[in-house]
Amino acid sequence: MIARRVLRRVDDVLRGGPSSPWGLALLCALVYGSAMGSFGGVTGDRAWQVGYSAVKVPLLLGATLALALPSFVVINALAGVQEDLGRAVRAIVISQATLAILLASLAPITLFWYASSTDYTTAILFNGVMFAVASFGSQVALRRLYAPLIARDPRHRTPLRAWVILYAFVGVQMGWTLRPFLGAANQPVEFFRGGELENAYVIVARMILRVAGR
């Protein structure tokens, strides 16, 4: 059965097995993107937002990886551990697949939240929490995969720490740049939202203060 094959592949990726994680990561990112974009319903033009978000979540993960990876390569060279670069990059790729898998597993919770709340700002923050939870799980997987490298050469700790900081910094800003992932009732459905480029961290802080001040 297809479901059984997918579950076996999930188990293999989570264990850091030899299977290629790219296809599974893409599928899981599409699943969460579809759920994420369903805020406000899927009737009429709102159905387009589901498709847009389904495409943009894999784009978000892939673009963040592509932007952060060159710096990671340089940091490995500076730390003197470039001979293990292949294993280090594979650990990162598997952790990215783990992130996508965890997001897909959180999709039902996101749909339940949408059924319980209609506030747009709160929905954005809730999805941010879901990404944070999935990111934490992916970091657990990354540290587990990195353990043999660190045991052999403690200098691997420097690139690992740098990656966690770099990926988080790039990922948050990239998520804001690729908005909207949720359709607002008072705005048209669109793939990208125009306007001046803003600092994502400032915007998120404003949202949190707005929700907390109610």
C-alpha atoms as a printed R data frame, in Angstrom:
    type eleno elety resid chain resno       x      y      z
1   ATOM     1    CA   MET     A     1   0.000  0.000  0.000
2   ATOM     2    CA   ILE     A     2   1.095  3.568 -0.726
3   ATOM     3    CA   ALA     A     3   0.535  4.706  2.869
4   ATOM     4    CA   ARG     A     4   2.729  1.903  4.191
5   ATOM     5    CA   ARG     A     5   5.502  2.746  1.736
6   ATOM     6    CA   VAL     A     6   5.370  6.407  2.733
7   ATOM     7    CA   LEU     A     7   5.543  5.498  6.429
8   ATOM     8    CA   ARG     A     8   8.548  3.256  5.793
9   ATOM     9    CA   ARG     A     9  10.249  6.103  3.962
10  ATOM    10    CA   VAL     A    10   9.438  8.484  6.816
11  ATOM    11    CA   ASP     A    11  10.944  6.047  9.311
12  ATOM    12    CA   ASP     A    12  14.068  5.637  7.184
13  ATOM    13    CA   VAL     A    13  14.606  9.391  6.838
14  ATOM    14    CA   LEU     A    14  14.035 10.049 10.533
15  ATOM    15    CA   ARG     A    15  16.621  7.392 11.359
16  ATOM    16    CA   GLY     A    16  19.098  8.994  8.962
17  ATOM    17    CA   GLY     A    17  18.992  6.029  6.578
18  ATOM    18    CA   PRO     A    18  20.349  5.885  3.025
19  ATOM    19    CA   SER     A    19  17.105  6.835  1.270
20  ATOM    20    CA   SER     A    20  16.994 10.137 -0.591
21  ATOM    21    CA   PRO     A    21  14.901 12.550  1.507
22  ATOM    22    CA   TRP     A    22  14.078 15.076 -1.231
23  ATOM    23    CA   GLY     A    23  10.812 13.614 -2.528
24  ATOM    24    CA   LEU     A    24   9.415 12.999  0.936
25  ATOM    25    CA   ALA     A    25  10.422 16.476  2.089
26  ATOM    26    CA   LEU     A    26   8.648 18.016 -0.909
27  ATOM    27    CA   LEU     A    27   5.477 15.996 -0.298
28  ATOM    28    CA   CYS     A    28   5.338 16.886  3.395
29  ATOM    29    CA   ALA     A    29   5.976 20.572  2.732
30  ATOM    30    CA   LEU     A    30   3.148 20.577  0.188
31  ATOM    31    CA   VAL     A    31   0.833 19.004  2.760
32  ATOM    32    CA   TYR     A    32   1.507 21.617  5.405
33  ATOM    33    CA   GLY     A    33   1.419 24.436  2.868
34  ATOM    34    CA   SER     A    34  -2.045 23.335  1.760
35  ATOM    35    CA   ALA     A    35  -3.279 23.263  5.346
36  ATOM    36    CA   MET     A    36  -1.655 26.605  6.097
37  ATOM    37    CA   GLY     A    37  -3.286 28.293  3.119
38  ATOM    38    CA   SER     A    38  -6.794 27.063  4.004
39  ATOM    39    CA   PHE     A    39  -7.336 29.795  6.601
40  ATOM    40    CA   GLY     A    40 -10.621 31.558  5.928
41  ATOM    41    CA   GLY     A    41 -12.077 28.711  3.868
42  ATOM    42    CA   VAL     A    42 -11.369 27.253  0.444
43  ATOM    43    CA   THR     A    43 -14.365 28.483 -1.528
44  ATOM    44    CA   GLY     A    44 -14.161 30.788 -4.529
45  ATOM    45    CA   ASP     A    45 -10.880 32.668 -4.911
46  ATOM    46    CA   ARG     A    46  -9.750 31.380 -1.515
47  ATOM    47    CA   ALA     A    47  -8.978 28.011 -3.128
48  ATOM    48    CA   TRP     A    48  -6.111 29.708 -4.959
49  ATOM    49    CA   GLN     A    49  -4.484 30.563 -1.623
50  ATOM    50    CA   VAL     A    50  -4.316 26.860 -0.765
51  ATOM    51    CA   GLY     A    51  -2.396 26.200 -3.972
52  ATOM    52    CA   TYR     A    52  -0.153 29.216 -3.526
53  ATOM    53    CA   SER     A    53   0.789 28.248  0.012
54  ATOM    54    CA   ALA     A    54   1.304 24.619 -0.982
55  ATOM    55    CA   VAL     A    55   3.948 25.813 -3.452
56  ATOM    56    CA   LYS     A    56   5.488 28.442 -1.203
57  ATOM    57    CA   VAL     A    57   6.255 26.287  1.853
58  ATOM    58    CA   PRO     A    58   8.638 24.050 -0.169
59  ATOM    59    CA   LEU     A    59   9.984 27.241 -1.750
60  ATOM    60    CA   LEU     A    60  10.566 28.722  1.697
61  ATOM    61    CA   LEU     A    61  12.485 25.673  2.934
62  ATOM    62    CA   GLY     A    62  14.455 25.267 -0.280
63  ATOM    63    CA   ALA     A    63  15.375 28.943 -0.667
64  ATOM    64    CA   THR     A    64  16.472 29.206  2.961
65  ATOM    65    CA   LEU     A    65  18.663 26.140  2.556
66  ATOM    66    CA   ALA     A    66  20.160 27.474 -0.680
67  ATOM    67    CA   LEU     A    67  20.951 30.886  0.801
68  ATOM    68    CA   ALA     A    68  22.429 29.603  4.056
69  ATOM    69    CA   LEU     A    69  24.426 26.668  2.660
70  ATOM    70    CA   PRO     A    70  27.301 28.621  1.011
71  ATOM    71    CA   SER     A    71  28.129 30.337  4.297
72  ATOM    72    CA   PHE     A    72  28.023 26.964  6.020
73  ATOM    73    CA   VAL     A    73  30.552 25.590  3.541
74  ATOM    74    CA   VAL     A    74  32.892 28.515  4.206
75  ATOM    75    CA   ILE     A    75  32.546 28.124  7.994
76  ATOM    76    CA   ASN     A    76  33.474 24.446  7.703
77  ATOM    77    CA   ALA     A    77  36.618 25.416  5.813
78  ATOM    78    CA   LEU     A    78  37.517 28.073  8.381
79  ATOM    79    CA   ALA     A    79  36.999 25.555 11.189
80  ATOM    80    CA   GLY     A    80  39.314 23.109  9.429
81  ATOM    81    CA   VAL     A    81  36.759 20.313  9.012
82  ATOM    82    CA   GLN     A    82  36.083 20.574  5.284
83  ATOM    83    CA   GLU     A    83  37.048 16.919  4.763
84  ATOM    84    CA   ASP     A    84  33.744 15.931  6.417
85  ATOM    85    CA   LEU     A    85  31.682 18.412  4.411
86  ATOM    86    CA   GLY     A    86  29.716 15.728  2.560
87  ATOM    87    CA   ARG     A    87  28.540 14.082  5.786
88  ATOM    88    CA   ALA     A    88  27.779 17.455  7.336
89  ATOM    89    CA   VAL     A    89  25.676 18.586  4.380
90  ATOM    90    CA   ARG     A    90  23.778 15.280  4.351
91  ATOM    91    CA   ALA     A    91  23.013 15.756  8.054
92  ATOM    92    CA   ILE     A    92  21.596 19.188  7.250
93  ATOM    93    CA   VAL     A    93  19.522 17.864  4.339
94  ATOM    94    CA   ILE     A    94  18.057 15.105  6.532
95  ATOM    95    CA   SER     A    95  17.266 17.653  9.240
96  ATOM    96    CA   GLN     A    96  15.426 19.711  6.604
97  ATOM    97    CA   ALA     A    97  13.423 16.655  5.600
98  ATOM    98    CA   THR     A    98  12.674 16.069  9.286
99  ATOM    99    CA   LEU     A    99  11.409 19.634  9.511
100 ATOM   100    CA   ALA     A   100   9.033 19.041  6.602
101 ATOM   101    CA   ILE     A   101   7.836 15.733  8.077
102 ATOM   102    CA   LEU     A   102   7.109 17.375 11.417
103 ATOM   103    CA   LEU     A   103   5.220 20.199  9.705
104 ATOM   104    CA   ALA     A   104   3.030 17.664  7.884
105 ATOM   105    CA   SER     A   105   2.311 15.925 11.192
106 ATOM   106    CA   LEU     A   106   1.226 19.273 12.655
107 ATOM   107    CA   ALA     A   107  -1.163 20.059  9.777
108 ATOM   108    CA   PRO     A   108  -4.246 18.579 11.559
109 ATOM   109    CA   ILE     A   109  -3.541 20.780 14.585
110 ATOM   110    CA   THR     A   110  -3.341 23.829 12.327
111 ATOM   111    CA   LEU     A   111  -6.690 22.948 10.725
112 ATOM   112    CA   PHE     A   112  -8.208 22.504 14.184
113 ATOM   113    CA   TRP     A   113  -6.921 25.950 15.176
114 ATOM   114    CA   TYR     A   114  -8.470 27.481 12.065
115 ATOM   115    CA   ALA     A   115 -11.804 25.921 13.035
116 ATOM   116    CA   SER     A   116 -11.496 27.484 16.495
117 ATOM   117    CA   SER     A   117 -10.345 31.010 15.617
118 ATOM   118    CA   THR     A   118 -10.943 33.468 12.794
119 ATOM   119    CA   ASP     A   119  -8.392 36.113 13.814
120 ATOM   120    CA   TYR     A   120  -5.831 36.661 11.042
121 ATOM   121    CA   THR     A   121  -2.952 37.946 13.189
122 ATOM   122    CA   THR     A   122  -3.361 35.137 15.705
123 ATOM   123    CA   ALA     A   123  -3.378 32.589 12.868
124 ATOM   124    CA   ILE     A   124  -0.079 33.960 11.558
125 ATOM   125    CA   LEU     A   125   1.506 33.728 15.003
126 ATOM   126    CA   PHE     A   126   0.105 30.218 15.485
127 ATOM   127    CA   ASN     A   127   1.750 29.065 12.257
128 ATOM   128    CA   GLY     A   128   4.960 30.660 13.479
129 ATOM   129    CA   VAL     A   129   4.715 28.497 16.584
130 ATOM   130    CA   MET     A   130   4.171 25.404 14.431
131 ATOM   131    CA   PHE     A   131   7.296 26.215 12.425
132 ATOM   132    CA   ALA     A   132   9.212 26.780 15.671
133 ATOM   133    CA   VAL     A   133   8.110 23.395 17.039
134 ATOM   134    CA   ALA     A   134   9.075 21.641 13.802
135 ATOM   135    CA   SER     A   135  12.394 23.510 13.696
136 ATOM   136    CA   PHE     A   136  13.194 22.410 17.239
137 ATOM   137    CA   GLY     A   137  12.558 18.789 16.269
138 ATOM   138    CA   SER     A   138  14.759 19.138 13.195
139 ATOM   139    CA   GLN     A   139  17.575 20.524 15.363
140 ATOM   140    CA   VAL     A   140  17.297 17.480 17.628
141 ATOM   141    CA   ALA     A   141  17.734 15.280 14.544
142 ATOM   142    CA   LEU     A   142  20.631 17.407 13.314
143 ATOM   143    CA   ARG     A   143  22.482 17.148 16.624
144 ATOM   144    CA   ARG     A   144  21.978 13.382 16.656
145 ATOM   145    CA   LEU     A   145  23.411 13.088 13.138
146 ATOM   146    CA   TYR     A   146  26.268 15.410 14.038
147 ATOM   147    CA   ALA     A   147  27.230 13.457 17.173
148 ATOM   148    CA   PRO     A   148  29.667 11.080 15.376
149 ATOM   149    CA   LEU     A   149  31.349 14.024 13.643
150 ATOM   150    CA   ILE     A   150  31.792 15.916 16.902
151 ATOM   151    CA   ALA     A   151  33.053 12.781 18.659
152 ATOM   152    CA   ARG     A   152  35.740 12.433 16.004
153 ATOM   153    CA   ASP     A   153  36.602 16.142 15.858
154 ATOM   154    CA   PRO     A   154  35.159 18.640 18.374
155 ATOM   155    CA   ARG     A   155  35.768 21.450 15.882
156 ATOM   156    CA   HIS     A   156  32.515 20.428 14.196
157 ATOM   157    CA   ARG     A   157  30.654 22.198 17.012
158 ATOM   158    CA   THR     A   158  31.468 25.587 15.491
159 ATOM   159    CA   PRO     A   159  29.819 24.984 12.073
160 ATOM   160    CA   LEU     A   160  26.855 23.302 13.786
161 ATOM   161    CA   ARG     A   161  26.188 26.287 16.034
162 ATOM   162    CA   ALA     A   162  26.726 28.696 13.167
163 ATOM   163    CA   TRP     A   163  24.224 26.777 11.016
164 ATOM   164    CA   VAL     A   164  21.479 26.919 13.653
165 ATOM   165    CA   ILE     A   165  21.834 30.700 13.987
166 ATOM   166    CA   LEU     A   166  22.244 31.348 10.263
167 ATOM   167    CA   TYR     A   167  19.303 29.170  9.221
168 ATOM   168    CA   ALA     A   168  16.955 30.749 11.752
169 ATOM   169    CA   PHE     A   169  17.960 34.273 10.732
170 ATOM   170    CA   VAL     A   170  17.540 33.636  7.004
171 ATOM   171    CA   GLY     A   171  14.387 31.533  7.431
172 ATOM   172    CA   VAL     A   172  12.383 34.120  9.362
173 ATOM   173    CA   GLN     A   173  13.177 36.893  6.889
174 ATOM   174    CA   MET     A   174  12.535 34.606  3.916
175 ATOM   175    CA   GLY     A   175   9.138 33.654  5.330
176 ATOM   176    CA   TRP     A   176   8.180 37.309  5.551
177 ATOM   177    CA   THR     A   177   9.480 38.032  2.054
178 ATOM   178    CA   LEU     A   178   7.404 35.195  0.528
179 ATOM   179    CA   ARG     A   179   4.167 36.275  2.242
180 ATOM   180    CA   PRO     A   180   1.233 35.852  2.184
181 ATOM   181    CA   PHE     A   181   0.886 32.247  3.259
182 ATOM   182    CA   LEU     A   182  -2.577 32.986  4.698
183 ATOM   183    CA   GLY     A   183  -5.303 34.881  2.929
184 ATOM   184    CA   ALA     A   184  -6.705 37.925  4.741
185 ATOM   185    CA   ALA     A   185 -10.415 38.638  4.385
186 ATOM   186    CA   ASN     A   186  -9.838 42.302  3.490
187 ATOM   187    CA   GLN     A   187  -7.092 41.664  0.904
188 ATOM   188    CA   PRO     A   188  -7.107 40.012 -2.525
189 ATOM   189    CA   VAL     A   189  -5.683 36.522 -2.983
190 ATOM   190    CA   GLU     A   190  -2.182 36.858 -4.454
191 ATOM   191    CA   PHE     A   191   0.993 34.833 -4.784
192 ATOM   192    CA   PHE     A   192   3.299 37.603 -3.570
193 ATOM   193    CA   ARG     A   193   2.350 40.722 -1.679
194 ATOM   194    CA   GLY     A   194   3.993 43.877 -2.919
195 ATOM   195    CA   GLY     A   195   5.224 46.734 -0.820
196 ATOM   196    CA   GLU     A   196   8.380 47.887  0.862
197 ATOM   197    CA   LEU     A   197  10.718 45.203  2.184
198 ATOM   198    CA   GLU     A   198  10.508 45.186  5.978
199 ATOM   199    CA   ASN     A   199  12.367 43.563  8.847
200 ATOM   200    CA   ALA     A   200  10.524 40.366  9.778
201 ATOM   201    CA   TYR     A   201  11.602 40.460 13.408
202 ATOM   202    CA   VAL     A   202  10.139 43.931 13.923
203 ATOM   203    CA   ILE     A   203   6.849 42.900 12.311
204 ATOM   204    CA   VAL     A   204   6.563 39.726 14.410
205 ATOM   205    CA   ALA     A   205   7.231 41.707 17.599
206 ATOM   206    CA   ARG     A   206   4.426 44.123 16.670
207 ATOM   207    CA   MET     A   207   2.040 41.225 16.052
208 ATOM   208    CA   ILE     A   208   2.831 39.668 19.422
209 ATOM   209    CA   LEU     A   209   2.297 42.983 21.213
210 ATOM   210    CA   ARG     A   210  -0.977 43.534 19.337
211 ATOM   211    CA   VAL     A   211  -2.333 40.114 20.304
212 ATOM   212    CA   ALA     A   212  -1.089 40.394 23.914
213 ATOM   213    CA   GLY     A   213  -2.675 43.830 24.304
214 ATOM   214    CA   ARG     A   214  -6.190 42.633 23.638
